Structures are given as C-alpha cells and as structure tokens.
XYZ file of N, CA and C in Angstrom:
669
model
N -34.205 73.384 220.696
C -33.488 74.204 221.834
C -34.332 75.044 222.104
N -35.340 75.806 221.647
C -36.127 76.906 221.780
C -37.416 75.993 223.501
N -38.004 75.310 222.717
C -38.945 74.693 223.299
C -38.171 73.997 225.166
N -36.992 73.487 224.798
C -36.265 73.049 225.994
C -36.352 74.076 226.811
N -35.902 75.537 226.158
C -35.942 76.681 227.111
C -37.182 77.157 227.786
N -38.321 77.100 226.878
C -39.534 77.498 227.519
C -39.807 76.475 228.626
N -39.652 75.101 228.513
C -40.363 74.370 229.702
C -39.404 74.669 231.129
N -38.229 74.697 230.783
C -37.423 75.271 231.786
C -37.554 76.341 232.515
N -38.238 77.548 231.550
C -38.766 78.904 232.057
C -39.592 78.771 232.810
N -40.853 78.001 232.497
C -42.367 77.682 233.224
C -41.904 76.989 234.772
N -41.244 76.049 234.411
C -40.770 75.438 236.146
C -39.968 76.364 236.946
N -39.527 77.346 236.575
C -38.641 78.051 237.694
C -39.733 79.005 237.857
N -40.673 79.080 237.475
C -41.602 80.428 237.799
C -43.010 79.527 238.375
N -43.333 78.074 238.365
C -44.228 77.566 238.753
C -45.615 77.639 238.047
N -45.180 77.062 236.228
C -46.194 77.239 235.708
C -46.927 76.084 235.872
N -48.222 75.776 236.238
C -49.367 74.862 236.006
C -50.726 74.872 235.322
N -50.926 74.212 234.699
C -52.133 74.247 233.653
C -53.347 75.154 234.305
N -53.676 76.412 233.925
C -54.582 76.745 234.357
C -55.775 76.266 233.888
N -56.840 76.744 234.966
C -58.411 76.226 235.179
C -58.661 75.721 236.431
N -60.074 74.745 236.331
C -60.499 74.901 237.515
C -60.729 73.359 238.888
N -60.712 73.694 239.505
C -60.319 72.002 240.385
C -61.265 70.868 240.072
N -60.679 69.949 240.015
C -61.707 68.938 239.671
C -62.267 68.035 240.237
N -62.118 68.721 241.489
C -63.399 68.110 242.943
C -64.117 69.236 242.938
N -64.526 70.212 242.419
C -65.416 71.067 242.608
C -66.639 70.708 242.778
N -67.274 70.106 241.823
C -68.617 69.618 241.784
C -68.875 68.535 242.869
N -67.838 67.398 243.521
C -68.172 66.809 244.274
C -68.207 67.430 246.002
N -67.079 68.574 245.952
C -67.224 69.653 247.247
C -68.342 69.948 247.540
N -68.771 70.748 246.396
C -70.274 70.967 246.227
C -71.694 71.030 246.955
N -71.580 69.219 246.297
C -72.474 68.537 246.469
C -72.331 67.845 247.738
N -71.399 67.512 248.383
C -70.820 67.625 249.887
C -71.433 68.657 250.798
N -70.841 69.998 250.390
C -71.414 70.811 251.176
C -72.699 71.000 251.497
N -73.429 71.058 250.012
C -74.498 71.413 250.371
C -76.059 70.384 250.837
N -75.057 69.151 251.094
C -75.689 67.914 252.175
C -75.549 68.638 253.729
N -74.357 68.866 254.148
C -73.890 69.431 255.182
C -74.197 70.343 256.044
N -74.467 71.561 255.066
C -74.530 73.039 255.278
C -75.776 73.637 254.776
N -77.070 73.819 256.038
C -78.247 74.740 255.236
C -77.532 75.756 254.782
N -77.000 76.879 255.298
C -76.282 78.106 254.401
C -76.053 77.541 253.006
N -74.807 76.805 252.765
C -74.200 76.411 251.612
C -75.426 75.819 250.622
N -76.491 75.326 251.372
C -77.382 74.263 250.094
C -77.904 75.434 250.366
N -77.958 77.150 249.966
C -79.025 78.222 249.731
C -77.928 78.519 248.762
N -76.910 79.139 249.296
C -75.265 79.342 248.521
C -75.363 79.056 247.145
N -74.788 77.546 247.468
C -74.110 77.218 245.668
C -75.205 77.528 244.707
N -76.414 77.406 244.788
C -76.866 77.367 243.186
C -76.907 78.650 242.738
N -76.792 79.726 243.783
C -76.592 81.111 243.805
C -75.760 81.694 242.088
N -74.748 80.609 242.195
C -73.509 81.528 241.691
C -73.307 80.211 239.930
N -74.097 79.333 240.319
C -74.008 78.619 238.587
C -72.889 77.929 239.008
N -72.507 77.938 237.587
C -71.175 77.005 237.343
C -69.946 77.921 238.039
N -69.911 79.492 238.104
C -68.228 80.075 238.310
C -68.051 79.328 239.913
N -66.718 78.713 239.858
C -66.046 78.492 240.982
C -64.293 78.939 240.558
N -63.821 78.844 241.748
C -62.735 78.886 242.217
C -61.478 78.705 240.644
N -60.814 79.575 240.365
C -60.019 79.506 239.036
C -58.382 79.584 239.586
N -57.513 78.768 238.468
C -56.076 79.195 238.883
C -55.908 79.894 237.515
N -54.697 81.185 238.085
C -53.939 81.232 236.938
C -52.962 80.651 236.183
N -52.809 79.806 236.872
C -51.355 78.898 236.170
C -49.859 79.136 236.564
N -49.946 80.320 237.122
C -48.396 80.980 237.335
C -48.508 81.095 238.936
N -47.254 80.691 239.244
C -46.720 80.678 240.743
C -46.662 82.146 240.962
N -45.985 82.835 240.673
C -45.239 84.018 240.360
C -46.720 84.936 241.186
N -47.126 85.099 239.093
C -48.305 86.154 239.148
C -49.365 85.811 240.255
N -49.774 84.502 241.016
C -50.789 84.610 242.201
C -49.908 85.219 242.916
N -48.872 84.748 244.018
C -48.514 85.509 244.756
C -48.288 87.161 244.594
N -47.933 87.573 243.282
C -47.546 88.702 243.198
C -48.977 89.708 243.368
N -50.119 88.977 242.966
C -51.470 89.370 243.144
C -51.796 89.383 244.338
N -51.525 88.127 245.224
C -51.862 88.318 246.374
C -51.364 89.617 247.397
N -49.878 89.743 247.423
C -49.171 91.231 247.766
C -50.204 92.276 247.615
N -50.303 92.284 246.227
C -51.106 93.686 245.409
C -52.428 93.579 246.267
N -53.188 92.504 246.799
C -54.481 92.946 247.090
C -54.229 92.625 248.915
N -53.222 93.024 249.298
C -52.816 92.719 250.982
C -54.006 94.288 251.370
N -54.844 94.357 252.074
C -55.590 95.400 253.203
C -56.308 95.981 251.808
N -56.355 95.843 250.737
C -57.840 96.341 250.231
C -58.638 95.715 249.444
N -59.331 96.446 249.012
C -61.276 95.258 248.258
C -60.613 95.014 247.014
N -60.986 93.966 246.629
C -61.066 93.312 245.686
C -61.190 94.015 244.043
N -62.005 95.233 244.499
C -62.177 96.021 243.744
C -61.422 96.934 243.354
N -60.442 97.804 244.269
C -59.486 98.144 244.568
C -57.814 97.410 244.049
N -58.104 96.310 244.301
C -56.868 95.672 244.336
C -56.834 95.363 242.581
N -57.835 95.067 242.106
C -58.064 94.946 240.667
C -57.500 95.816 239.559
N -58.082 97.239 240.216
C -57.788 98.316 239.705
C -55.719 98.590 239.556
N -55.267 98.180 240.719
C -53.816 98.815 240.914
C -53.402 97.716 240.114
N -53.694 96.260 239.792
C -52.845 95.106 239.542
C -52.571 95.314 238.082
N -54.301 95.996 237.667
C -54.691 95.995 235.808
C -53.040 97.276 235.600
N -52.969 98.206 236.355
C -51.698 99.257 236.345
C -50.841 98.859 236.290
N -50.860 97.874 237.350
C -48.971 97.178 237.482
C -48.638 96.500 236.323
N -49.774 95.303 235.918
C -49.314 94.425 234.795
C -48.993 95.361 233.470
N -49.871 96.667 232.992
C -49.279 97.241 231.923
C -47.725 97.732 232.171
N -46.964 97.832 232.776
C -45.614 98.433 232.779
C -45.119 97.072 232.234
N -45.153 95.886 231.858
C -44.563 94.964 231.219
C -45.355 94.197 230.275
N -44.448 93.742 229.563
C -45.424 92.844 228.214
C -45.481 91.448 229.105
N -45.289 91.110 229.777
C -45.173 89.750 230.257
C -44.427 89.525 231.854
N -45.446 89.734 232.558
C -45.007 89.989 233.996
C -44.477 88.497 234.386
N -42.902 88.789 234.706
C -42.155 87.727 235.145
C -41.329 88.356 236.055
N -40.845 87.325 236.921
C -39.443 87.800 237.707
C -38.707 88.591 237.341
N -37.718 88.330 236.165
C -37.087 89.154 235.651
C -37.446 90.518 235.382
N -38.712 90.495 234.640
C -39.383 91.507 234.491
C -39.829 92.542 235.591
N -39.906 92.658 236.437
C -40.185 92.626 237.557
C -39.184 93.849 237.699
N -37.566 92.718 238.307
C -36.909 93.197 238.986
C -35.876 94.546 237.685
N -36.737 94.232 236.481
C -36.244 95.549 235.779
C -37.384 97.081 235.391
N -38.055 96.389 236.829
C -39.235 98.067 236.587
C -38.769 98.494 237.414
N -38.819 100.125 237.370
C -38.548 101.729 237.972
C -39.174 101.541 239.550
N -38.996 102.057 239.919
C -40.119 102.732 241.298
C -40.711 103.415 241.332
N -40.113 104.094 240.835
C -41.778 105.554 240.407
C -42.439 104.953 239.653
N -42.311 104.084 238.194
C -43.469 103.580 237.497
C -44.150 102.718 238.676
N -43.885 101.759 239.556
C -44.758 101.215 240.404
C -45.152 101.608 241.622
N -44.795 102.715 241.671
C -45.552 103.733 242.873
C -46.591 104.267 242.222
N -46.131 104.757 240.656
C -47.343 105.582 239.939
C -48.650 104.814 239.532
N -48.304 103.421 239.607
C -49.188 102.199 239.728
C -50.186 102.256 240.823
N -50.230 102.354 242.142
C -50.597 102.652 243.029
C -50.492 101.822 243.967
N -48.855 101.180 243.643
C -48.483 100.444 245.152
C -47.833 101.310 246.083
N -47.899 100.880 247.192
C -47.428 101.545 248.404
C -45.724 101.261 248.228
N -44.841 102.414 248.771
C -43.602 101.968 248.694
C -43.565 100.866 249.617
N -44.317 99.987 250.522
C -43.498 98.847 251.208
C -43.962 97.604 250.079
N -45.402 97.767 249.673
C -45.784 96.601 248.414
C -44.628 96.649 247.229
N -43.746 97.658 247.270
C -43.146 97.584 245.530
C -41.772 97.039 246.564
N -41.328 96.949 247.774
C -40.533 96.648 248.304
C -40.418 94.522 248.238
N -41.813 94.350 248.695
C -42.209 92.954 248.728
C -42.247 91.989 247.187
N -42.939 93.063 246.355
C -42.819 92.518 245.087
C -41.546 92.114 244.637
N -40.518 93.196 245.025
C -39.534 93.224 244.772
C -38.853 91.921 245.318
N -38.527 91.288 246.328
C -38.165 90.777 247.013
C -38.831 88.911 246.613
N -40.010 89.359 246.041
C -40.828 87.769 245.427
C -40.203 87.600 244.356
N -39.651 88.753 243.636
C -39.001 88.433 242.055
C -37.518 87.761 242.210
N -37.034 88.252 242.986
C -35.215 87.922 243.978
C -35.462 86.248 244.315
N -36.619 85.880 244.989
C -36.458 84.482 245.310
C -36.803 83.946 244.631
N -37.814 84.034 243.322
C -37.776 83.382 242.251
C -36.820 83.175 241.306
N -36.486 84.283 240.495
C -35.268 84.497 240.007
C -34.104 83.800 240.393
N -33.873 84.037 241.808
C -33.088 83.213 242.306
C -32.689 81.858 242.786
N -34.207 81.242 242.200
C -34.536 80.075 242.582
C -33.917 79.633 244.383
N -34.772 80.527 245.029
C -34.433 80.412 246.389
C -35.596 79.755 246.943
N -36.518 79.313 246.006
C -38.122 78.253 246.649
C -38.054 76.812 245.825
N -38.386 76.125 246.392
C -38.692 74.723 245.646
C -39.769 74.855 245.559
N -39.699 75.341 243.897
C -41.252 75.444 243.184
C -41.770 74.229 242.773
N -40.906 73.434 242.117
C -40.936 72.101 241.863
C -41.754 71.073 242.566
N -40.939 70.949 243.962
C -41.370 70.464 244.848
C -42.674 70.527 245.748
N -43.355 71.761 245.301
C -44.645 71.791 246.036
C -45.632 71.384 245.798
N -46.163 71.097 244.899
C -46.973 70.041 244.507
C -47.282 68.602 245.729
N -46.033 68.294 245.888
C -45.658 66.960 247.058
C -45.553 67.502 247.994
N -45.496 68.576 248.614
C -45.643 68.957 249.696
C -46.966 69.525 250.634
N -46.725 68.955 251.793
C -48.141 69.190 252.838
C -48.254 70.570 252.938
N -49.768 71.154 252.983
C -49.626 72.494 253.327
C -49.003 73.562 254.285
N -48.743 72.820 255.376
C -47.853 73.245 256.105
C -46.545 73.996 256.234
N -46.197 72.761 255.141
C -44.327 73.092 255.039
C -44.497 74.270 253.765
N -45.413 74.078 253.100
C -45.567 75.353 251.852
C -45.445 76.591 252.863
N -46.484 76.927 253.663
C -46.622 78.186 253.886
C -45.270 78.394 254.995
N -44.597 77.487 255.677
C -43.340 78.044 256.235
C -42.370 77.967 255.523
N -41.719 77.928 253.918
C -41.290 77.870 252.924
C -41.295 79.483 252.238
N -42.837 79.618 252.108
C -43.399 81.113 251.329
C -43.102 82.249 252.768
N -43.622 82.271 253.705
C -43.288 83.183 254.972
C -42.009 83.541 254.908
N -41.152 82.883 254.108
C -39.726 83.484 254.719
C -39.613 84.839 253.415
N -40.254 85.060 252.193
C -40.390 86.027 251.918
C -40.952 87.211 252.071
N -40.265 88.371 252.004
C -40.646 89.036 252.552
C -42.344 89.674 251.932
N -43.224 90.233 253.054
C -44.610 90.833 252.721
C -45.892 89.487 252.564
N -44.909 88.314 252.386
C -45.711 87.127 252.243
C -45.943 86.159 253.917
N -47.130 86.573 254.458
C -47.303 86.073 256.123
C -48.608 84.887 255.749
N -48.819 84.305 256.536
C -49.915 82.935 256.413
C -50.842 83.385 255.499
N -51.422 84.403 255.701
C -52.783 85.007 254.866
C -52.172 84.666 253.242
N -51.431 85.524 252.579
C -50.891 85.388 251.355
C -50.714 83.926 250.990
N -50.000 83.116 251.720
C -49.571 81.531 251.659
C -50.839 81.050 251.619
N -51.592 81.249 252.759
C -53.027 80.248 252.118
C -53.665 80.765 250.823
N -53.908 82.107 250.687
C -54.038 82.401 249.404
C -53.870 81.729 248.246
N -52.231 81.685 248.213
C -51.792 80.599 247.172
C -51.906 78.940 246.891
N -52.019 78.644 248.312
C -52.463 77.357 248.363
C -54.121 76.809 247.533
N -54.742 78.179 247.988
C -55.746 77.917 247.475
C -56.032 78.360 246.020
N -55.056 79.093 245.581
C -55.689 79.606 244.280
C -54.770 79.001 243.108
N -53.343 78.608 243.304
C -52.353 78.074 242.619
C -52.653 76.692 242.462
N -52.158 76.013 244.033
C -52.313 74.717 244.241
C -53.569 74.136 244.231
N -54.265 74.992 244.641
C -55.741 74.600 244.704
C -56.055 73.086 245.810
N -55.505 73.655 246.466
C -55.199 72.470 247.894
C -56.986 72.691 248.274
N -58.022 71.599 248.585
C -59.082 71.690 248.663
C -59.534 72.114 250.335
N -58.547 71.942 251.361
C -59.189 71.957 252.738
C -58.372 73.481 253.719
N -58.103 74.664 252.861
C -57.335 75.554 253.184
C -58.409 76.520 254.202
N -58.229 76.993 255.495
C -59.357 77.767 256.443
C -58.378 78.756 256.637
N -58.652 79.807 255.837
C -57.747 81.350 256.273
C -58.148 82.248 256.928
N -58.009 81.892 258.327
C -58.933 82.703 259.765
C -58.577 84.042 259.605
N -57.335 84.185 259.037
C -56.817 85.617 258.996
C -57.860 86.943 257.968
N -58.476 85.738 257.278
C -59.132 86.407 256.090
C -60.203 87.332 256.835
N -60.728 88.578 256.376
C -61.536 89.448 256.619
C -62.592 89.080 255.847
N -62.810 88.746 254.815
C -64.247 88.467 254.160
C -64.773 87.352 254.307
N -63.815 86.131 254.903
C -63.936 84.795 255.221
C -65.082 85.450 256.502
N -64.619 85.877 257.350
C -65.114 86.373 258.784
C -66.502 87.009 258.795
N -66.094 88.222 258.075
C -67.681 88.631 257.463
C -68.658 88.187 256.761
N -68.269 86.930 255.717
C -69.085 86.044 255.032
C -69.948 85.072 256.003
N -69.196 84.577 257.316
C -69.826 84.042 258.402
C -70.778 84.465 259.342
N -70.207 86.007 259.519
C -71.083 86.971 260.606
C -72.074 87.135 259.633
N -72.310 87.316 258.351
C -73.497 87.318 257.265
C -74.482 86.502 257.617
N -73.898 84.980 256.909
C -74.589 84.042 256.700
C -74.691 83.353 258.027
N -74.327 83.408 258.987
C -74.243 82.275 260.152
C -74.924 83.008 261.306
N -74.473 84.359 261.459
C -74.511 85.286 262.686
C -75.464 86.202 262.790
N -76.322 86.663 261.673
C -77.314 87.937 261.813
C -76.270 88.476 261.435
N -74.749 89.285 261.311
C -74.644 90.138 260.662
C -73.381 90.650 262.141
N -73.846 89.798 263.070
C -72.859 89.338 264.401
C -71.512 89.901 264.048
N -70.820 90.374 264.960
C -69.045 90.079 264.972
C -68.734 88.373 265.242
N -67.835 87.894 264.673
C -67.597 86.601 264.898
C -66.248 86.095 265.190
N -65.818 85.409 266.048
C -64.532 85.175 266.753
C -63.949 84.240 265.279
N -62.545 84.090 265.463
C -61.839 83.187 265.146
C -62.223 81.513 265.654
N -62.608 81.219 266.721
C -62.751 80.313 267.224
C -63.923 79.743 266.736
N -64.946 81.095 266.751
C -66.579 80.852 266.351
C -66.268 80.370 264.763
N -65.481 81.172 264.214
C -65.460 80.598 262.728
C -64.679 79.360 261.816
N -64.133 78.784 262.960
C -63.232 77.630 262.909
C -64.576 76.544 263.277
N -65.517 77.319 263.959
C -66.595 76.007 264.648
C -67.602 75.765 263.575
N -67.872 76.763 262.746
C -68.594 76.688 261.760
C -68.033 76.054 260.567
N -66.691 76.057 260.971
C -66.055 75.397 259.218
C -65.534 73.889 259.702
N -66.038 73.395 260.801
C -66.106 71.962 260.834
C -66.816 70.919 260.101
N -67.877 71.729 259.709
C -68.861 70.900 258.946
C -68.596 70.757 257.601
N -67.577 72.426 257.093
C -67.077 72.115 256.000
C -66.224 71.231 255.719
N -65.535 70.761 256.137
C -64.068 69.308 256.047
C -64.786 68.663 255.322
N -64.307 68.011 254.242
C -62.389 68.203 253.875
C -62.714 69.496 252.836
N -63.628 70.223 252.576
C -63.727 71.054 251.684
C -63.840 72.317 251.957
N -63.016 73.274 253.049
C -63.075 74.153 252.988
C -62.567 75.577 252.578
N -62.047 75.220 251.590
C -61.414 76.151 250.239
C -62.443 76.275 249.407
N -63.643 75.578 249.309
C -64.630 75.537 248.680
C -65.533 76.412 249.336
N -66.038 76.171 250.176
C -67.113 76.878 251.176
C -66.368 78.487 251.514
N -65.132 78.434 251.564
C -64.646 79.492 252.108
C -64.841 80.576 250.581
N -64.565 80.013 249.721
C -64.886 80.582 247.792
C -66.273 81.297 248.162
N -67.876 80.275 248.411
C -68.721 81.208 248.955
C -69.058 81.740 249.586
N -68.401 81.768 250.991
C -68.651 82.802 251.972
C -67.849 84.388 251.002
N -66.952 84.608 250.335
C -66.636 85.367 249.651
C -67.502 86.179 248.402
N -67.861 84.792 248.006
C -68.933 85.425 246.943
C -70.630 85.624 247.499
N -70.999 85.585 248.784
C -72.046 86.193 249.487
C -71.752 87.541 249.274
N -70.642 87.969 249.646
C -70.359 89.392 250.169
C -69.540 90.521 248.599
N -69.188 89.621 247.988
C -68.399 90.517 246.644
C -69.321 89.993 245.183
N -69.754 91.150 244.157
C -70.027 90.713 243.031
C -68.735 89.967 242.389
N -67.721 90.550 242.118
C -66.911 90.340 241.823
C -66.036 89.085 242.369
N -65.801 88.059 241.895
C -65.164 87.035 242.473
C -63.605 87.585 242.624
N -63.369 86.170 243.987
C -62.039 86.660 244.692
C -61.155 85.956 243.049
N -59.963 86.624 243.022
C -59.123 85.626 242.247
C -57.468 86.311 242.463
N -56.736 85.259 242.259
C -55.291 85.643 242.715
C -54.666 85.409 241.432
C-alpha cells in the first residue's frame, strides 16, 4: 500500500528520473561541426551539461524564484526557501506562512505565484502525466495559465525537466547576452538576429543555449 501511494504521489507532482539528456554527446558533435563559436566553447566545459532535477513542481518553482534576478541571487533565495520545509511539495508550500516566505527573500508577487503553482499541482489542474507526449507549444499553453508562468518559465521547464532538445528561449537575457558576446563582439542583438544565429543550431538549440549561458556564468544555470 505504501509503495502504491509513493508511486501515485510521484505521478501527481511530475517526478521523472533525474539525470542528463541521452542526446547531449550527439548534439555537441553536431554543433561543433556546424558552428565555429560552439566548436571553441564546448571543450571548455568538459563533461558538464544540462541536468534534470527530476521533479516538475520543483523545476517550475525554481524558475519562478529565478525570474529577473541573477543565477547567484536566485540560488541564495532558493536555498532559504527550500529550508522552510523538510520536503518541498505542493502541499508543503501551501502550509508555509507568507511572512516566512518573504523572509526567505521572495517578493510578495513571487509568493503569490508559488502558491498558485502549488494549488494547480495539488488540485491536479495540470495534465502532468500527459506532458511527455505533448508538443512543446501545447505544454507552454497549459503552463502559462498558471500565475507567474510566462513563456520564458515554460521554456525553462521544457529544457530542464522534459529535456526537450530544440528550445530557443528568445526572451532570455542570458541567451541574448551570450550571443552578443560570442557572435557580435559585445554589441547588442535583437531577437531576430539571435534567431538567425540559432538557425545553425537546429535541432539542438537547447544545448547551444546552455553553452551561451555557460560562457557568461561560472555557475551552471539549473532549475
């Protein structure tokens, strides 16, 4: 009975095996052949790669916490937020006090967003079990119905939880800055210019995006 309950709980919060994408090595080989910048960047980071934490709720919660702040600041706030509960589940978040969440460094708006996310998971308002078989855009449409989740957050989820290989988050400042630094000598780039650079990355734009982030941050981006 206990084992059955555990499996049901895992399904309800979208737990998948944590780890790294099976396609990473093939993607790196492809990108190194197609793109001179990535040919130079990829070897700099050795075996490091995108990793899934294996929990849909945690991935989305981390994305919300990380909105509009640096990777370092996001990790600091997350550590304090995570320490508020022995295990960060939707039900556990719904039991937290707002004052404690604010004291962890979360804005009032992010507290509202995290609570709404927890309500959607706890109330089974999201089609978590169906996500692996759904198209990227269909998942994005479902996720943006949650308060605080826009297209960028949904794209982070596609990359870091479902490990979709060809996501291009054009609203991501880090991606645009990485393209600016590595392809335009630091000159600002538009979304259309970034999209044009990324044409050579298909069908592995998630992987190339990760390397753009790494070229800027010593700490790997993770959600």
